Short mmCIF file of C-alpha atoms in Angstrom, two decimals:
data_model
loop_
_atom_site.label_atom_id
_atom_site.label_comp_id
_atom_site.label_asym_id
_atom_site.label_seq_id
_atom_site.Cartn_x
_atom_site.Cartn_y
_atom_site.Cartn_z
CA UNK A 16 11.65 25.32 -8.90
CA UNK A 17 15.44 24.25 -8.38
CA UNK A 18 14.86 22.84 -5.05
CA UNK A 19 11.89 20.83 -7.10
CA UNK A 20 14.45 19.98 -9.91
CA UNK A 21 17.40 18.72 -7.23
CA UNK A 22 14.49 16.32 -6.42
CA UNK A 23 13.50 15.29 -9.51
CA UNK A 24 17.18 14.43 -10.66
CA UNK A 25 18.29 12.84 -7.65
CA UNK A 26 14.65 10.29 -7.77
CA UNK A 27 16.09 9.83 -11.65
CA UNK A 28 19.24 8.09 -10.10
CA UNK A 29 17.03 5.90 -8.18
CA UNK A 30 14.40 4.62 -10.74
CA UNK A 31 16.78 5.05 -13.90
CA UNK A 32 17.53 2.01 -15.58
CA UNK A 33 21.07 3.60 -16.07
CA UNK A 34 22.94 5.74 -13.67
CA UNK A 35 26.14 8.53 -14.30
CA UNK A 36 28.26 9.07 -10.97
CA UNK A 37 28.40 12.81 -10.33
CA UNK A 38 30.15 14.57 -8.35
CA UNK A 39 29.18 18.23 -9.16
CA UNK A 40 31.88 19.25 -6.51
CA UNK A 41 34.17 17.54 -8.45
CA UNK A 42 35.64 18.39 -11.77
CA UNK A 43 38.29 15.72 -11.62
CA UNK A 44 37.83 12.10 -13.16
CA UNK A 45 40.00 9.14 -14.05
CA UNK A 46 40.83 11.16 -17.13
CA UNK A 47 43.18 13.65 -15.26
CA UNK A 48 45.28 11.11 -13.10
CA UNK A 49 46.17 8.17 -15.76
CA UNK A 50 49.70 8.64 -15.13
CA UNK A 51 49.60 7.49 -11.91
CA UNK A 52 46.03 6.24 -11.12
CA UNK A 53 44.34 8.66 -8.82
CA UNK A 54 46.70 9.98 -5.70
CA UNK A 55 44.49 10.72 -2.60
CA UNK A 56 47.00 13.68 -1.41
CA UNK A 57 45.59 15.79 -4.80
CA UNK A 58 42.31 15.40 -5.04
CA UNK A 59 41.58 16.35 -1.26
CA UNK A 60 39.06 17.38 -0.40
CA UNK A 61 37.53 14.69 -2.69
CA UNK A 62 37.86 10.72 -2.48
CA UNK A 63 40.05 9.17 -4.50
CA UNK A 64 38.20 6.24 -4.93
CA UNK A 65 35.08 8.72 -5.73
CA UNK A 66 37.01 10.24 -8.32
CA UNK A 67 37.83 7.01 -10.41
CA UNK A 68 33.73 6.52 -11.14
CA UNK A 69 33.19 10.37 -11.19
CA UNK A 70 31.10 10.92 -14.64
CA UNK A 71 30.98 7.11 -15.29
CA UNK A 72 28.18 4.84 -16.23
CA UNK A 73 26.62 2.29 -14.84
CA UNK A 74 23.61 -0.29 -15.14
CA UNK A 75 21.43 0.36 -11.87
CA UNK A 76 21.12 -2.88 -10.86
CA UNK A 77 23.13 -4.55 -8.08
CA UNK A 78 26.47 -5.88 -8.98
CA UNK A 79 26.56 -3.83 -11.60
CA UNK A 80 27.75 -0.09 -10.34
CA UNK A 81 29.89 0.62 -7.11
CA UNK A 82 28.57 -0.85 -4.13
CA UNK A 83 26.69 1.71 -1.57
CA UNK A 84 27.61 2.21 1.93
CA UNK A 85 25.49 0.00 4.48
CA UNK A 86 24.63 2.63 7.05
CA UNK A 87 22.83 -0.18 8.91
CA UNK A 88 26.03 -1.29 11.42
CA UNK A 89 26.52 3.19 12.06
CA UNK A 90 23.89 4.28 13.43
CA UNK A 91 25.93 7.69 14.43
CA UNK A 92 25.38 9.68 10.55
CA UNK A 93 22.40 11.43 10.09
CA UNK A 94 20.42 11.68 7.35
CA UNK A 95 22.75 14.33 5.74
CA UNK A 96 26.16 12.76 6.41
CA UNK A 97 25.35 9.74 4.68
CA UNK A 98 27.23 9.79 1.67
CA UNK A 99 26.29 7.53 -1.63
CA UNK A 100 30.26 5.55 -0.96
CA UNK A 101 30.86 6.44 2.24
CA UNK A 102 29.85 9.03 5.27
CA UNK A 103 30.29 12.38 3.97
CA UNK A 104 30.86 11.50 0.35
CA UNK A 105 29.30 14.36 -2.54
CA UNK A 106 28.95 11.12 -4.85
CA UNK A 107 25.03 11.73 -6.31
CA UNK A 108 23.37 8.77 -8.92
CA UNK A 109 21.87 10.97 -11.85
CA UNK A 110 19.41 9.18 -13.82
CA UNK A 111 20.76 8.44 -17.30
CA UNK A 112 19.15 7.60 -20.53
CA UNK A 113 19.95 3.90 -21.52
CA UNK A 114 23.36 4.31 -23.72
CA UNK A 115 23.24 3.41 -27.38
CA UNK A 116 25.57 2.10 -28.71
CA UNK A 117 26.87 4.51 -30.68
CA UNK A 118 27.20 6.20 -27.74
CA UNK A 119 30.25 3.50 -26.31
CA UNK A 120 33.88 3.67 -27.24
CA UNK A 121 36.00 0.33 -26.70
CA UNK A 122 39.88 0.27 -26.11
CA UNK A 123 41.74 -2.60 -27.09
CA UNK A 124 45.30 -2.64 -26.90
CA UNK A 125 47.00 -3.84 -30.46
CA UNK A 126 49.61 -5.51 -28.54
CA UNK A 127 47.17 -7.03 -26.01
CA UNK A 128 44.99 -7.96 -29.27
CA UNK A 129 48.13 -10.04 -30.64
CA UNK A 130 48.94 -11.35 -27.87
CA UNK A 131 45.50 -13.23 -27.01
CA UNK A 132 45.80 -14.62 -30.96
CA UNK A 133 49.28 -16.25 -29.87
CA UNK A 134 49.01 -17.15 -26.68
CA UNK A 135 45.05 -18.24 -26.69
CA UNK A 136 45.17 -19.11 -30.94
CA UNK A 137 44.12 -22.90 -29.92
CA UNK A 138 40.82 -21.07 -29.07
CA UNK A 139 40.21 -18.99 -31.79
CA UNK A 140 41.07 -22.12 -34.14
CA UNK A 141 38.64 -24.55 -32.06
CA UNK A 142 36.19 -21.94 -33.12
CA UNK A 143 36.67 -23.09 -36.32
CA UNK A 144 38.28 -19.61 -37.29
CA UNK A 145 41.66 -19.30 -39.84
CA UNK A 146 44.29 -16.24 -39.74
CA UNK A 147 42.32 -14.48 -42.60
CA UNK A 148 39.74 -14.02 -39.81
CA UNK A 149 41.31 -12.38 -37.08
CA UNK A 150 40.26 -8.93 -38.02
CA UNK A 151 36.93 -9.82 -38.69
CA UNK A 152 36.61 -11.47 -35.23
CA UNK A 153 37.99 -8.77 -33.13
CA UNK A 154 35.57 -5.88 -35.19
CA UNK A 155 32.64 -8.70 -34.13
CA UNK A 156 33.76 -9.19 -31.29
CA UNK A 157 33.75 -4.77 -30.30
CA UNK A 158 30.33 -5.11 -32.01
CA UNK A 159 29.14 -7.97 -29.20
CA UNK A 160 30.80 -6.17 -26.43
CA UNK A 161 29.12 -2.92 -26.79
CA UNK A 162 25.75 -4.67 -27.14
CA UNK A 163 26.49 -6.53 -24.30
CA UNK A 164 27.36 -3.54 -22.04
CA UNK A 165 24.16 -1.33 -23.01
CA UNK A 166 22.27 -4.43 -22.59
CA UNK A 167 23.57 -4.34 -18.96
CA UNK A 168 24.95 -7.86 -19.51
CA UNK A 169 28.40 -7.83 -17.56
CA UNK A 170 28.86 -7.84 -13.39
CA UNK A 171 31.50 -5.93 -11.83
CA UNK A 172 34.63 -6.92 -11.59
CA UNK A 173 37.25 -7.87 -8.29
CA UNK A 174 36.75 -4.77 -6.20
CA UNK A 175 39.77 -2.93 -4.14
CA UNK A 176 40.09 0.67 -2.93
CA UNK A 177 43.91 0.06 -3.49
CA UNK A 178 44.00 -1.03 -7.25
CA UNK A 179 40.95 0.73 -7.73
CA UNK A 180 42.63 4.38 -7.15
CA UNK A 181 45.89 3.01 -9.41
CA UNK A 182 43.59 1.59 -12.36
CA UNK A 183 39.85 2.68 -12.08
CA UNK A 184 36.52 0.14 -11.72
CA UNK A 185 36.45 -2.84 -13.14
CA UNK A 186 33.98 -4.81 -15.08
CA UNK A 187 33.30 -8.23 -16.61
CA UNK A 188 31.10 -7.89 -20.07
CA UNK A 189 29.64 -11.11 -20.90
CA UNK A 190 29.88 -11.90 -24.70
CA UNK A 191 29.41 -15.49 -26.65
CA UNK A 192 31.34 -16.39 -29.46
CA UNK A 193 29.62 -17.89 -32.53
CA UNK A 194 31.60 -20.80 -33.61
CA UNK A 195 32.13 -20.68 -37.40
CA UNK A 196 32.90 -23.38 -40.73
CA UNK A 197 33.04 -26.61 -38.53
CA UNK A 198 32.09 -25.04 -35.90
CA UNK A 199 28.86 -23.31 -36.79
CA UNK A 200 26.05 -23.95 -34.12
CA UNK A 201 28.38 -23.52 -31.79
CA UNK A 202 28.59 -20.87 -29.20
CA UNK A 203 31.40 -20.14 -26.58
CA UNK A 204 30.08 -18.23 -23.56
CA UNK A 205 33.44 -15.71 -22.37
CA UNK A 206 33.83 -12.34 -20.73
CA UNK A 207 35.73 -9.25 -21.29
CA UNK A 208 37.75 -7.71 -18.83
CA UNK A 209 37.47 -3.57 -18.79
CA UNK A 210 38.18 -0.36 -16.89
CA UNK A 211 34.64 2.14 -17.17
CA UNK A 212 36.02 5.31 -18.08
CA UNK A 213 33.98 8.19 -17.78
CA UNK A 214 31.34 9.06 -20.90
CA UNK A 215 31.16 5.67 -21.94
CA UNK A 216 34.40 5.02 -22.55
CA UNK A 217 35.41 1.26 -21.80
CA UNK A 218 39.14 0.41 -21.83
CA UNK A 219 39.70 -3.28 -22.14
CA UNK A 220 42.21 -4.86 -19.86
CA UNK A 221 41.47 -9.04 -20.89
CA UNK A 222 40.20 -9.63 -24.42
CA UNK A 223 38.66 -12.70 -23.44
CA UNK A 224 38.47 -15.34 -20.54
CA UNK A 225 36.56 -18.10 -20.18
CA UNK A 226 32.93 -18.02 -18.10
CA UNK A 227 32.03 -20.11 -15.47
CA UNK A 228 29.18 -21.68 -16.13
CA UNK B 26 66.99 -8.65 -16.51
CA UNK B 27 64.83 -6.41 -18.30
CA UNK B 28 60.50 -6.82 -17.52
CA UNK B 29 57.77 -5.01 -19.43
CA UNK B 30 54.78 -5.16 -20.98
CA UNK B 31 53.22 -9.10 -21.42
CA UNK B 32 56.63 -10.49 -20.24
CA UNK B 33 55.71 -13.63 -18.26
CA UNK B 34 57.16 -13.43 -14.62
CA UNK B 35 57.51 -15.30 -11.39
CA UNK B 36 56.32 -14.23 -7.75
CA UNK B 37 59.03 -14.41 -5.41
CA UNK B 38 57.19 -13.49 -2.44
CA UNK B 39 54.46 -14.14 -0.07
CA UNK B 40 52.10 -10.62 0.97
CA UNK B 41 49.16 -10.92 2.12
CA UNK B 42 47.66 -8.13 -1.09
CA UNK B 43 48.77 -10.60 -2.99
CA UNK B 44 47.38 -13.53 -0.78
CA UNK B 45 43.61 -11.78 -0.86
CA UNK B 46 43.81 -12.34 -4.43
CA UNK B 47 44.79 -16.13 -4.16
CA UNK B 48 49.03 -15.15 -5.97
CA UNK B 49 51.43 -16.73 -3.87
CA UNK B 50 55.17 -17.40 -4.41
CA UNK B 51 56.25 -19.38 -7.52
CA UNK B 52 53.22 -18.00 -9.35
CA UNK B 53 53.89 -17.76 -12.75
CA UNK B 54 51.93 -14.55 -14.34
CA UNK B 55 52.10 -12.03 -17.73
CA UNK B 56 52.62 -8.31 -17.26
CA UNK B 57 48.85 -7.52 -17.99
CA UNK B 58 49.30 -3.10 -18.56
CA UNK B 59 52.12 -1.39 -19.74
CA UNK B 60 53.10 0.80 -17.11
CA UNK B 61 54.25 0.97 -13.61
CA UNK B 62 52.40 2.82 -10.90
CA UNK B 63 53.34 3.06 -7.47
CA UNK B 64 56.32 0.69 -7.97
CA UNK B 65 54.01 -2.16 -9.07
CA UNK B 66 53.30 -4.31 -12.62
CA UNK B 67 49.99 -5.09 -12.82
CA UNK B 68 50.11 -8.95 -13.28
CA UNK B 69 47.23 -11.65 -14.66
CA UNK B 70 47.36 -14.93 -13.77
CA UNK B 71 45.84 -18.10 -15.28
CA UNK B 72 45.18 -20.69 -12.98
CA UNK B 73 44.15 -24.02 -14.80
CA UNK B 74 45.62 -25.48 -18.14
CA UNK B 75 45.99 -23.63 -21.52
CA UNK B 76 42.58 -25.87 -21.80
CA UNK B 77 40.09 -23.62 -22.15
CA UNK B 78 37.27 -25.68 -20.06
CA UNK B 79 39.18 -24.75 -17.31
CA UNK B 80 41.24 -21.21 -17.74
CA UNK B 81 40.53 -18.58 -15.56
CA UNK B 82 42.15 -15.83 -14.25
CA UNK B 83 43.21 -12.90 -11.88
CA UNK B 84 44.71 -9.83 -12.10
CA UNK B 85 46.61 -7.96 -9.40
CA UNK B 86 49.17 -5.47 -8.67
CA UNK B 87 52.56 -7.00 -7.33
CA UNK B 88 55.66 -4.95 -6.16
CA UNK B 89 58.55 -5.21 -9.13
CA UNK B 90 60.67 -6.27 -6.36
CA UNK B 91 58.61 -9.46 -5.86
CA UNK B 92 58.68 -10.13 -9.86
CA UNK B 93 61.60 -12.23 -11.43
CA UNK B 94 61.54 -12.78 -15.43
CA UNK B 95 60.31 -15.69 -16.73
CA UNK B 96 59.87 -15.21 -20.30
CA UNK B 97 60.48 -12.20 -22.74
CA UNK B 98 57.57 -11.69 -24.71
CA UNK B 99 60.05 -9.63 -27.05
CA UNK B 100 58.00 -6.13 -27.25
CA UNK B 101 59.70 -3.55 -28.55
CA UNK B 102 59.53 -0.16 -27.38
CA UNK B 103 57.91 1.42 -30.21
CA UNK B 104 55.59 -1.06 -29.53
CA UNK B 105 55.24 -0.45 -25.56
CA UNK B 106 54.79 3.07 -26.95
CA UNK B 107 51.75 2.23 -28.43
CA UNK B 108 50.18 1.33 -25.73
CA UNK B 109 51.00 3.05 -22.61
CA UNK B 110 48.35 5.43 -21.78
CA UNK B 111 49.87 8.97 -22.93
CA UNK B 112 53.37 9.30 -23.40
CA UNK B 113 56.45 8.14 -23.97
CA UNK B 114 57.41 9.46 -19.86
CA UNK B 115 55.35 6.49 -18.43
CA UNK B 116 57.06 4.35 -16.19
CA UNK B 117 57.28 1.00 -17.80
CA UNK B 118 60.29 -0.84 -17.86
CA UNK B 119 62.37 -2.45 -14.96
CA UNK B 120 66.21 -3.22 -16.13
CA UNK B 121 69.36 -3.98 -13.55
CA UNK B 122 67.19 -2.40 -10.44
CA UNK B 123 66.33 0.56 -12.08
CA UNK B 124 62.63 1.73 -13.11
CA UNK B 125 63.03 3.65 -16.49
CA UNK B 126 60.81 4.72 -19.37
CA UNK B 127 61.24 3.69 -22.93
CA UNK B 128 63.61 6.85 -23.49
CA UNK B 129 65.85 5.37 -20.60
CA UNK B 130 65.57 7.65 -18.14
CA UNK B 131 65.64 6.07 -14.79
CA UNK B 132 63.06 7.10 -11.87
CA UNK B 133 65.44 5.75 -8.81
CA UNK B 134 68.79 7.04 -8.21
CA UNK B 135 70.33 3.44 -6.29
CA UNK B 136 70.09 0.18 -8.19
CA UNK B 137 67.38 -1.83 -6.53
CA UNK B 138 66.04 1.11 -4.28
CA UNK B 139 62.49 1.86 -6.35
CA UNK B 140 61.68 5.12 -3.67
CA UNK B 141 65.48 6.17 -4.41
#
């Protein structure tokens, strides 16, 4: 029956439309290293880079979780040394049930919040918004973000093992901004920098930057 | 010279990390998280006008020894307080060669020697 239930969990992480990282050798996650990212020397014998997505959440769809090792160029692994990240690695996809959003907790810096309304206010203004406004937008704004990443609507974000071990994964969450008063029929499309945490925890390093269209 | 938290600062130097994410010396960036890991600010950088048809941006880690001040953003440190990650121990200040915390203690015993 276990052997039968290993099965059935790891065929959840392929067919889910969600996926957690899990590392069930692992009790570490970006949680217990913030102070200085995730040091390689103390999580041995675990990956550092492993341990920044361990217990995280991700969209299964490509572009949109860690990439997978390409075992196609080694041809020397077998079956069982082929890790999810890399040969060897304990990294497993469990299926996850699509997050609500009740379930998702933003992080947004107060200072990082003031200083997008003075250094990118000729934005929010051309949005036809006023200074009464601002806390309004930035609730609407958490409310479109966490919509947006249970949706699956973001990509990940610039990928290095280096900054990744200091600072986590990054994403992109796609989010439009309504233009209001003179602006009304409007709409702005942007993104939303963030670090996944794990548990659905989403800390926000860039309130907003424009999208490429 | 004191850099922190959304201070705007110059590159000084070429390095090819830096290079891989298109920064090169003269850059012109904003001190995007609080603190300082592994002897580095992580920096964003705009490239385009404040136009915002064409502002994008990226965000990378560069050595505090590459980073001259540009512009003090004028945080306070109750304020950096507020948003490094845990406490008040972080790592998040660079003044006269010396990494220090908001409590002033200083992380490297000879001015301008961060692994001191």
């Amino acid at each position: 029956m276990n052997i039968l239930k290993g099965y059935e969990e790891q065929l959840s992480g392929i067919f889910s439309d969600w996926i957690k990282v899990q590392d069930f050798k692992n009790p570490l996650t970006l949680d217990n290293f913030s102070k200085n990212g995730v040091p390689a020397e103390m999580v041995k014998p675990h990956c550092a880079v492993c341990t920044t997505v361990n217990q995280c959440w991700f969209k299964n769809e490509e572009n949109k979780k860690p990439k997978e090792m390409d075992y196609d160029s080694y041809s020397k692994f077998n079956r069982k040394q082929k890790g999810l990240y890399h040969p060897y690695c304990h990294c497993q996809k469990r299926g996850l049930n699509p997050p609500k959003e009740e379930d998702i907790k933003i992080v947004l810096d107060k200072n990082k919040e003031n200083y997008f309304f003075n250094s990118k206010g000729n934005w929010f203004y051309s949005w036809g918004y006023k200074d009464k406004d601002k806390n309004d937008f930035i609730k609407t704004l958490k409310e479109k973000i966490i919509k947006a990443y249970v949706r699956g609507n973001y990509i990940n974000g610039k990928y290095d093992f280096e900054e990744q071990k200091k600072y986590g994964f990054r994403i992109n969450i796609f989010v439009t901004i309504d233009g209001v008063n003179e602006n009304k029929g409007h709409f702005y499309d942007m993104k939303s920098g963030f670090i996944v945490y794990p548990n659905g925890r989403l800390k926000n390093t860039t309130p907003l930057i424009r999208r490429e269209k | 010279m004191r850099i922190k938290y959304l201070d705007k600062v110059r590159v000084l130097k070429d390095n090819e990390n830096y290079k891989k994410s298109n920064v090169f010396a003269g850059d012109v960036g904003v001190v995007w998280l609080p603190e300082i890991r592994d002897n580095t600010f992580y920096v964003m950088f705009e490239n385009g006008e404040q136009d915002f048809d064409k502002l994008d941006c990226v965000e990378t880690c560069i050595k505090i020894e590459d980073l001259e001040l540009v512009e003090d953003y004028g945080l306070t440190n109750e304020q950096i307080a507020e948003s490094l990650p845990s406490d008040e121990l972080w790592w998040c200040v660079v003044e006269d060669g010396f990494i220090k915390n908001i409590k002033g203690e200083k992380k490297n015993k000879i001015p301008f020697d961060y692994d001191s």
